[in-house]
Amino acid sequence: MMEVLVTVVILSVGMLGIAALYVESLKSGQTALARTKAINLAADMADRVRVNRAGESFYNVGNAAAGATPVAQCGARNTVAAEECTAEEMAAYDIWLWKTMIGNSTVATARQSGLANASASIVRDASTLPITFTIQIAWSDRDDNQDYTLSFAL
């Protein structure tokens, strides 16, 4: 009878260990997914800046929220054709679209990134040659705050 009791205790401890390991793997998976989303969002904005080199100076927005929808809709969406835009209008549209994708916008129809309490900043450093941009995305994770920083030169 004592052997059965010891066996049950050992099995119970083992099962609790397996359950704890499973919970930890779920947390790690969520953290990895959030980091991947942040990396993709930062790379997306870096590509937008590289494409609009004539408007590179307009991408220096710090941590400002997206704000209202820009007047010029520079990208085609749904059934609305894209408008011809200046470099400044394209930068404003890119920033608005990117910030709404991150989710730190007051726009009700914003596409959320899945990053909790996310904020993002873009800083242009023209004092260096080549000009350097730093993109930082910060968000709240289950256990603590996370951030990802991407720096690139034009």
Short mmCIF file of N, CA and C in Angstrom, two decimals:
data_model
loop_
_atom_site.label_atom_id
_atom_site.label_comp_id
_atom_site.label_asym_id
_atom_site.label_seq_id
_atom_site.Cartn_x
_atom_site.Cartn_y
_atom_site.Cartn_z
N MET A 1 0.81 -1.20 0.00
CA MET A 1 0.00 0.00 0.00
C MET A 1 0.86 1.27 0.00
N MET A 2 1.96 1.23 0.74
CA MET A 2 2.85 2.37 0.79
C MET A 2 3.49 2.62 -0.57
N GLU A 3 3.78 1.57 -1.33
CA GLU A 3 4.38 1.73 -2.65
C GLU A 3 3.43 2.46 -3.60
N VAL A 4 2.17 2.16 -3.50
CA VAL A 4 1.16 2.81 -4.35
C VAL A 4 1.09 4.30 -4.02
N LEU A 5 1.11 4.63 -2.74
CA LEU A 5 1.05 6.02 -2.32
C LEU A 5 2.28 6.79 -2.82
N VAL A 6 3.45 6.21 -2.72
CA VAL A 6 4.68 6.85 -3.21
C VAL A 6 4.60 7.03 -4.72
N THR A 7 4.10 6.03 -5.43
CA THR A 7 3.96 6.11 -6.88
C THR A 7 3.01 7.24 -7.28
N VAL A 8 1.90 7.36 -6.57
CA VAL A 8 0.93 8.42 -6.87
C VAL A 8 1.55 9.80 -6.62
N VAL A 9 2.30 9.94 -5.54
CA VAL A 9 2.94 11.22 -5.24
C VAL A 9 3.96 11.57 -6.32
N ILE A 10 4.77 10.61 -6.73
CA ILE A 10 5.78 10.85 -7.76
C ILE A 10 5.11 11.21 -9.08
N LEU A 11 4.06 10.51 -9.45
CA LEU A 11 3.34 10.82 -10.69
C LEU A 11 2.70 12.21 -10.63
N SER A 12 2.17 12.56 -9.47
CA SER A 12 1.54 13.88 -9.32
C SER A 12 2.56 15.00 -9.48
N VAL A 13 3.72 14.85 -8.86
CA VAL A 13 4.77 15.86 -8.99
C VAL A 13 5.22 15.95 -10.45
N GLY A 14 5.36 14.82 -11.11
CA GLY A 14 5.75 14.81 -12.52
C GLY A 14 4.72 15.49 -13.40
N MET A 15 3.46 15.24 -13.16
CA MET A 15 2.39 15.86 -13.95
C MET A 15 2.35 17.38 -13.72
N LEU A 16 2.57 17.81 -12.46
CA LEU A 16 2.62 19.25 -12.19
C LEU A 16 3.80 19.89 -12.91
N GLY A 17 4.92 19.21 -12.97
CA GLY A 17 6.08 19.71 -13.71
C GLY A 17 5.80 19.84 -15.19
N ILE A 18 5.13 18.86 -15.75
CA ILE A 18 4.77 18.91 -17.17
C ILE A 18 3.80 20.07 -17.44
N ALA A 19 2.83 20.27 -16.54
CA ALA A 19 1.88 21.37 -16.71
C ALA A 19 2.59 22.72 -16.63
N ALA A 20 3.52 22.87 -15.69
CA ALA A 20 4.27 24.12 -15.57
C ALA A 20 5.12 24.37 -16.81
N LEU A 21 5.72 23.33 -17.34
CA LEU A 21 6.52 23.45 -18.56
C LEU A 21 5.65 23.87 -19.74
N TYR A 22 4.45 23.33 -19.83
CA TYR A 22 3.51 23.68 -20.90
C TYR A 22 3.10 25.15 -20.80
N VAL A 23 2.79 25.62 -19.60
CA VAL A 23 2.41 27.02 -19.41
C VAL A 23 3.56 27.94 -19.79
N GLU A 24 4.77 27.59 -19.40
CA GLU A 24 5.94 28.40 -19.74
C GLU A 24 6.17 28.44 -21.25
N SER A 25 5.93 27.33 -21.93
CA SER A 25 6.10 27.31 -23.38
C SER A 25 5.05 28.19 -24.07
N LEU A 26 3.84 28.24 -23.53
CA LEU A 26 2.82 29.13 -24.09
C LEU A 26 3.22 30.59 -23.92
N LYS A 27 3.74 30.95 -22.75
CA LYS A 27 4.20 32.32 -22.52
C LYS A 27 5.33 32.68 -23.48
N SER A 28 6.28 31.79 -23.63
CA SER A 28 7.41 32.05 -24.52
C SER A 28 6.95 32.18 -25.96
N GLY A 29 5.97 31.39 -26.36
CA GLY A 29 5.43 31.48 -27.71
C GLY A 29 4.77 32.83 -27.97
N GLN A 30 4.01 33.32 -26.98
CA GLN A 30 3.36 34.63 -27.12
C GLN A 30 4.40 35.75 -27.20
N THR A 31 5.44 35.66 -26.39
CA THR A 31 6.50 36.67 -26.41
C THR A 31 7.22 36.66 -27.75
N ALA A 32 7.50 35.47 -28.26
CA ALA A 32 8.18 35.37 -29.56
C ALA A 32 7.30 35.92 -30.68
N LEU A 33 6.01 35.66 -30.62
CA LEU A 33 5.09 36.18 -31.64
C LEU A 33 5.05 37.71 -31.60
N ALA A 34 4.98 38.28 -30.40
CA ALA A 34 4.96 39.74 -30.28
C ALA A 34 6.26 40.34 -30.81
N ARG A 35 7.39 39.74 -30.50
CA ARG A 35 8.68 40.25 -30.98
C ARG A 35 8.76 40.17 -32.50
N THR A 36 8.25 39.09 -33.07
CA THR A 36 8.24 38.95 -34.53
C THR A 36 7.38 40.03 -35.17
N LYS A 37 6.23 40.32 -34.58
CA LYS A 37 5.37 41.39 -35.10
C LYS A 37 6.08 42.74 -35.03
N ALA A 38 6.77 43.00 -33.93
CA ALA A 38 7.50 44.27 -33.79
C ALA A 38 8.61 44.38 -34.82
N ILE A 39 9.33 43.30 -35.04
CA ILE A 39 10.41 43.30 -36.04
C ILE A 39 9.84 43.57 -37.43
N ASN A 40 8.73 42.93 -37.76
CA ASN A 40 8.11 43.13 -39.07
C ASN A 40 7.60 44.56 -39.24
N LEU A 41 7.02 45.13 -38.19
CA LEU A 41 6.53 46.51 -38.27
C LEU A 41 7.68 47.50 -38.44
N ALA A 42 8.78 47.28 -37.72
CA ALA A 42 9.94 48.17 -37.86
C ALA A 42 10.55 48.05 -39.26
N ALA A 43 10.65 46.84 -39.76
CA ALA A 43 11.20 46.64 -41.11
C ALA A 43 10.28 47.27 -42.16
N ASP A 44 8.97 47.21 -41.94
CA ASP A 44 8.01 47.81 -42.87
C ASP A 44 8.25 49.32 -42.96
N MET A 45 8.41 49.98 -41.81
CA MET A 45 8.63 51.43 -41.85
C MET A 45 9.99 51.76 -42.45
N ALA A 46 10.99 50.96 -42.18
CA ALA A 46 12.31 51.19 -42.79
C ALA A 46 12.20 51.13 -44.31
N ASP A 47 11.44 50.17 -44.81
CA ASP A 47 11.24 50.07 -46.27
C ASP A 47 10.49 51.28 -46.81
N ARG A 48 9.50 51.76 -46.07
CA ARG A 48 8.73 52.93 -46.51
C ARG A 48 9.63 54.17 -46.62
N VAL A 49 10.53 54.33 -45.65
CA VAL A 49 11.46 55.48 -45.69
C VAL A 49 12.41 55.34 -46.86
N ARG A 50 12.91 54.14 -47.08
CA ARG A 50 13.86 53.92 -48.19
C ARG A 50 13.21 54.20 -49.54
N VAL A 51 11.95 53.86 -49.69
CA VAL A 51 11.24 54.07 -50.96
C VAL A 51 10.99 55.55 -51.20
N ASN A 52 10.70 56.30 -50.16
CA ASN A 52 10.37 57.73 -50.28
C ASN A 52 11.57 58.58 -49.86
N ARG A 53 12.68 58.42 -50.52
CA ARG A 53 13.90 59.14 -50.15
C ARG A 53 13.74 60.65 -50.26
N ALA A 54 12.92 61.11 -51.19
CA ALA A 54 12.71 62.55 -51.34
C ALA A 54 12.02 63.14 -50.11
N GLY A 55 11.27 62.32 -49.39
CA GLY A 55 10.55 62.79 -48.21
C GLY A 55 11.12 62.30 -46.91
N GLU A 56 12.38 61.89 -46.91
CA GLU A 56 12.97 61.29 -45.71
C GLU A 56 12.92 62.20 -44.49
N SER A 57 13.03 63.51 -44.68
CA SER A 57 13.04 64.42 -43.54
C SER A 57 11.68 64.49 -42.84
N PHE A 58 10.62 64.09 -43.51
CA PHE A 58 9.28 64.15 -42.93
C PHE A 58 8.97 62.95 -42.04
N TYR A 59 9.86 61.98 -42.00
CA TYR A 59 9.64 60.78 -41.18
C TYR A 59 10.14 60.95 -39.75
N ASN A 60 10.68 62.08 -39.39
CA ASN A 60 11.20 62.34 -38.05
C ASN A 60 10.05 62.77 -37.15
N VAL A 61 9.29 61.80 -36.61
CA VAL A 61 8.07 62.13 -35.89
C VAL A 61 8.12 61.79 -34.41
N GLY A 62 9.21 61.25 -33.93
CA GLY A 62 9.28 60.90 -32.52
C GLY A 62 8.21 59.89 -32.15
N ASN A 63 7.53 60.14 -31.04
CA ASN A 63 6.55 59.19 -30.52
C ASN A 63 5.12 59.71 -30.66
N ALA A 64 4.87 60.57 -31.60
CA ALA A 64 3.53 61.14 -31.78
C ALA A 64 2.53 60.06 -32.21
N ALA A 65 1.30 60.21 -31.76
CA ALA A 65 0.24 59.28 -32.18
C ALA A 65 -0.13 59.54 -33.63
N ALA A 66 -0.84 58.60 -34.21
CA ALA A 66 -1.18 58.68 -35.63
C ALA A 66 -2.08 59.86 -35.95
N GLY A 67 -3.03 60.16 -35.08
CA GLY A 67 -3.92 61.28 -35.34
C GLY A 67 -4.97 60.96 -36.39
N ALA A 68 -5.49 62.01 -37.00
CA ALA A 68 -6.57 61.86 -37.98
C ALA A 68 -6.04 61.31 -39.30
N THR A 69 -6.94 60.74 -40.07
CA THR A 69 -6.59 60.23 -41.39
C THR A 69 -6.09 61.37 -42.26
N PRO A 70 -4.94 61.19 -42.92
CA PRO A 70 -4.44 62.26 -43.79
C PRO A 70 -5.39 62.54 -44.94
N VAL A 71 -5.39 63.78 -45.40
CA VAL A 71 -6.27 64.18 -46.49
C VAL A 71 -5.95 63.37 -47.74
N ALA A 72 -4.68 63.26 -48.08
CA ALA A 72 -4.28 62.52 -49.28
C ALA A 72 -4.16 61.03 -48.95
N GLN A 73 -4.94 60.23 -49.64
CA GLN A 73 -4.87 58.77 -49.49
C GLN A 73 -3.90 58.26 -50.54
N CYS A 74 -2.65 58.11 -50.17
CA CYS A 74 -1.60 57.81 -51.14
C CYS A 74 -1.53 56.33 -51.51
N GLY A 75 -2.23 55.50 -50.82
CA GLY A 75 -2.22 54.07 -51.14
C GLY A 75 -3.61 53.61 -51.52
N ALA A 76 -3.70 52.72 -52.49
CA ALA A 76 -5.00 52.19 -52.89
C ALA A 76 -5.55 51.32 -51.77
N ARG A 77 -6.83 51.46 -51.49
CA ARG A 77 -7.47 50.62 -50.48
C ARG A 77 -8.92 50.41 -50.89
N ASN A 78 -9.42 49.24 -50.60
CA ASN A 78 -10.77 48.85 -50.98
C ASN A 78 -11.03 49.20 -52.44
N THR A 79 -11.98 50.08 -52.69
CA THR A 79 -12.29 50.45 -54.08
C THR A 79 -11.83 51.86 -54.40
N VAL A 80 -11.10 52.49 -53.49
CA VAL A 80 -10.62 53.85 -53.71
C VAL A 80 -9.24 53.78 -54.34
N ALA A 81 -9.08 54.44 -55.47
CA ALA A 81 -7.78 54.45 -56.15
C ALA A 81 -6.81 55.35 -55.41
N ALA A 82 -5.55 55.04 -55.52
CA ALA A 82 -4.51 55.85 -54.88
C ALA A 82 -4.41 57.20 -55.57
N GLU A 83 -4.16 58.23 -54.79
CA GLU A 83 -3.98 59.57 -55.33
C GLU A 83 -2.50 59.82 -55.59
N GLU A 84 -2.23 60.77 -56.48
CA GLU A 84 -0.84 61.19 -56.65
C GLU A 84 -0.50 62.08 -55.47
N CYS A 85 0.65 61.82 -54.86
CA CYS A 85 1.01 62.53 -53.65
C CYS A 85 2.42 63.10 -53.76
N THR A 86 2.64 64.17 -53.01
CA THR A 86 3.99 64.70 -52.88
C THR A 86 4.76 63.81 -51.90
N ALA A 87 6.06 64.02 -51.81
CA ALA A 87 6.87 63.24 -50.88
C ALA A 87 6.42 63.46 -49.44
N GLU A 88 6.03 64.69 -49.11
CA GLU A 88 5.57 64.99 -47.75
C GLU A 88 4.24 64.30 -47.46
N GLU A 89 3.31 64.33 -48.43
CA GLU A 89 2.02 63.66 -48.24
C GLU A 89 2.21 62.15 -48.12
N MET A 90 3.13 61.60 -48.90
CA MET A 90 3.41 60.17 -48.81
C MET A 90 3.96 59.81 -47.45
N ALA A 91 4.85 60.63 -46.91
CA ALA A 91 5.41 60.39 -45.58
C ALA A 91 4.31 60.45 -44.52
N ALA A 92 3.43 61.45 -44.62
CA ALA A 92 2.33 61.57 -43.66
C ALA A 92 1.41 60.36 -43.73
N TYR A 93 1.12 59.91 -44.94
CA TYR A 93 0.27 58.74 -45.11
C TYR A 93 0.95 57.48 -44.56
N ASP A 94 2.23 57.31 -44.88
CA ASP A 94 2.98 56.15 -44.38
C ASP A 94 2.98 56.11 -42.86
N ILE A 95 3.25 57.25 -42.23
CA ILE A 95 3.30 57.31 -40.77
C ILE A 95 1.94 57.01 -40.18
N TRP A 96 0.90 57.60 -40.74
CA TRP A 96 -0.45 57.34 -40.23
C TRP A 96 -0.80 55.86 -40.34
N LEU A 97 -0.56 55.29 -41.51
CA LEU A 97 -0.90 53.88 -41.71
C LEU A 97 -0.10 52.98 -40.77
N TRP A 98 1.18 53.25 -40.63
CA TRP A 98 2.06 52.46 -39.79
C TRP A 98 1.67 52.57 -38.32
N LYS A 99 1.39 53.80 -37.86
CA LYS A 99 1.01 53.99 -36.46
C LYS A 99 -0.34 53.33 -36.16
N THR A 100 -1.26 53.35 -37.12
CA THR A 100 -2.54 52.68 -36.87
C THR A 100 -2.36 51.17 -36.87
N MET A 101 -1.43 50.65 -37.66
CA MET A 101 -1.16 49.21 -37.61
C MET A 101 -0.57 48.81 -36.26
N ILE A 102 0.22 49.68 -35.68
CA ILE A 102 0.80 49.40 -34.37
C ILE A 102 -0.28 49.46 -33.30
N GLY A 103 -1.23 50.35 -33.47
CA GLY A 103 -2.36 50.37 -32.56
C GLY A 103 -2.34 51.51 -31.56
N ASN A 104 -1.42 52.45 -31.65
CA ASN A 104 -1.43 53.57 -30.72
C ASN A 104 -2.11 54.77 -31.37
N SER A 105 -3.29 54.52 -31.89
CA SER A 105 -4.01 55.55 -32.60
C SER A 105 -5.41 55.69 -32.03
N THR A 106 -6.00 56.84 -32.22
CA THR A 106 -7.37 57.04 -31.80
C THR A 106 -8.35 56.68 -32.91
N VAL A 107 -7.84 56.28 -34.05
CA VAL A 107 -8.70 55.94 -35.18
C VAL A 107 -9.45 54.66 -34.86
N ALA A 108 -10.77 54.71 -34.94
CA ALA A 108 -11.59 53.57 -34.54
C ALA A 108 -11.38 52.35 -35.42
N THR A 109 -11.03 52.56 -36.66
CA THR A 109 -10.88 51.43 -37.59
C THR A 109 -9.43 50.97 -37.72
N ALA A 110 -8.60 51.33 -36.76
CA ALA A 110 -7.17 50.97 -36.84
C ALA A 110 -7.00 49.46 -36.84
N ARG A 111 -6.10 49.01 -37.70
CA ARG A 111 -5.75 47.59 -37.70
C ARG A 111 -4.74 47.39 -36.58
N GLN A 112 -5.09 46.55 -35.63
CA GLN A 112 -4.24 46.36 -34.46
C GLN A 112 -3.12 45.38 -34.75
N SER A 113 -1.99 45.63 -34.16
CA SER A 113 -0.81 44.79 -34.37
C SER A 113 -0.82 43.57 -33.47
N GLY A 114 -1.59 43.59 -32.42
CA GLY A 114 -1.53 42.51 -31.45
C GLY A 114 -0.51 42.77 -30.36
N LEU A 115 0.08 43.96 -30.34
CA LEU A 115 1.03 44.34 -29.31
C LEU A 115 0.29 45.17 -28.27
N ALA A 116 0.27 44.71 -27.03
CA ALA A 116 -0.48 45.40 -25.98
C ALA A 116 0.19 46.71 -25.60
N ASN A 117 -0.60 47.76 -25.49
CA ASN A 117 -0.11 49.09 -25.10
C ASN A 117 1.11 49.51 -25.91
N ALA A 118 1.05 49.32 -27.20
CA ALA A 118 2.21 49.59 -28.06
C ALA A 118 2.40 51.07 -28.31
N SER A 119 3.64 51.46 -28.44
CA SER A 119 4.00 52.81 -28.87
C SER A 119 5.20 52.68 -29.78
N ALA A 120 5.37 53.66 -30.65
CA ALA A 120 6.47 53.59 -31.60
C ALA A 120 7.02 54.98 -31.86
N SER A 121 8.29 55.03 -32.18
CA SER A 121 8.91 56.31 -32.51
C SER A 121 9.86 56.14 -33.69
N ILE A 122 9.99 57.22 -34.44
CA ILE A 122 10.94 57.27 -35.56
C ILE A 122 11.76 58.54 -35.36
N VAL A 123 13.06 58.39 -35.26
CA VAL A 123 13.95 59.53 -35.06
C VAL A 123 14.98 59.55 -36.17
N ARG A 124 15.12 60.70 -36.81
CA ARG A 124 16.08 60.89 -37.90
C ARG A 124 17.26 61.68 -37.37
N ASP A 125 18.45 61.14 -37.54
CA ASP A 125 19.68 61.81 -37.10
C ASP A 125 20.44 62.27 -38.33
N ALA A 126 20.27 63.55 -38.67
CA ALA A 126 20.93 64.10 -39.86
C ALA A 126 22.35 64.56 -39.56
N SER A 127 22.78 64.46 -38.30
CA SER A 127 24.14 64.90 -37.95
C SER A 127 25.20 63.89 -38.36
N THR A 128 24.77 62.70 -38.72
CA THR A 128 25.71 61.67 -39.15
C THR A 128 25.60 61.47 -40.65
N LEU A 129 26.67 61.04 -41.24
CA LEU A 129 26.64 60.67 -42.66
C LEU A 129 27.05 59.22 -42.77
N PRO A 130 26.28 58.39 -43.35
CA PRO A 130 24.97 58.68 -43.93
C PRO A 130 23.93 58.96 -42.84
N ILE A 131 22.83 59.57 -43.25
CA ILE A 131 21.74 59.89 -42.33
C ILE A 131 21.22 58.59 -41.73
N THR A 132 21.01 58.61 -40.41
CA THR A 132 20.58 57.41 -39.70
C THR A 132 19.17 57.60 -39.15
N PHE A 133 18.37 56.57 -39.25
CA PHE A 133 17.05 56.54 -38.65
C PHE A 133 17.05 55.49 -37.55
N THR A 134 16.35 55.78 -36.46
CA THR A 134 16.16 54.81 -35.39
C THR A 134 14.67 54.63 -35.19
N ILE A 135 14.22 53.41 -35.35
CA ILE A 135 12.82 53.06 -35.16
C ILE A 135 12.73 52.22 -33.89
N GLN A 136 11.88 52.64 -32.96
CA GLN A 136 11.73 51.88 -31.72
C GLN A 136 10.26 51.58 -31.50
N ILE A 137 9.99 50.33 -31.18
CA ILE A 137 8.63 49.89 -30.86
C ILE A 137 8.67 49.30 -29.46
N ALA A 138 7.77 49.76 -28.60
CA ALA A 138 7.70 49.26 -27.23
C ALA A 138 6.29 48.74 -26.97
N TRP A 139 6.18 47.72 -26.16
CA TRP A 139 4.88 47.16 -25.83
C TRP A 139 4.95 46.48 -24.48
N SER A 140 3.78 46.20 -23.91
CA SER A 140 3.69 45.49 -22.63
C SER A 140 3.55 44.01 -22.90
N ASP A 141 4.35 43.25 -22.20
CA ASP A 141 4.28 41.80 -22.30
C ASP A 141 3.60 41.29 -21.03
N ARG A 142 3.36 40.01 -20.96
CA ARG A 142 2.71 39.45 -19.77
C ARG A 142 3.53 39.70 -18.50
N ASP A 143 4.83 39.54 -18.60
CA ASP A 143 5.67 39.65 -17.42
C ASP A 143 6.30 41.02 -17.23
N ASP A 144 6.68 41.67 -18.32
CA ASP A 144 7.34 42.96 -18.22
C ASP A 144 7.21 43.69 -19.55
N ASN A 145 7.80 44.87 -19.62
CA ASN A 145 7.76 45.64 -20.85
C ASN A 145 8.85 45.18 -21.80
N GLN A 146 8.56 45.20 -23.08
CA GLN A 146 9.50 44.78 -24.11
C GLN A 146 9.71 45.94 -25.08
N ASP A 147 10.82 45.93 -25.77
CA ASP A 147 11.01 46.89 -26.84
C ASP A 147 11.94 46.31 -27.89
N TYR A 148 11.84 46.88 -29.08
CA TYR A 148 12.68 46.48 -30.19
C TYR A 148 13.14 47.75 -30.88
N THR A 149 14.42 47.86 -31.16
CA THR A 149 14.97 49.03 -31.82
C THR A 149 15.67 48.62 -33.10
N LEU A 150 15.35 49.32 -34.18
CA LEU A 150 15.99 49.08 -35.47
C LEU A 150 16.63 50.39 -35.92
N SER A 151 17.92 50.36 -36.19
CA SER A 151 18.61 51.52 -36.74
C SER A 151 19.08 51.19 -38.14
N PHE A 152 18.92 52.14 -39.05
CA PHE A 152 19.39 51.92 -40.42
C PHE A 152 19.84 53.24 -41.01
N ALA A 153 20.68 53.16 -42.00
CA ALA A 153 21.22 54.35 -42.65
C ALA A 153 20.74 54.41 -44.09
N LEU A 154 20.54 55.63 -44.57
CA LEU A 154 20.16 55.81 -45.97
C LEU A 154 21.38 56.11 -46.80
#
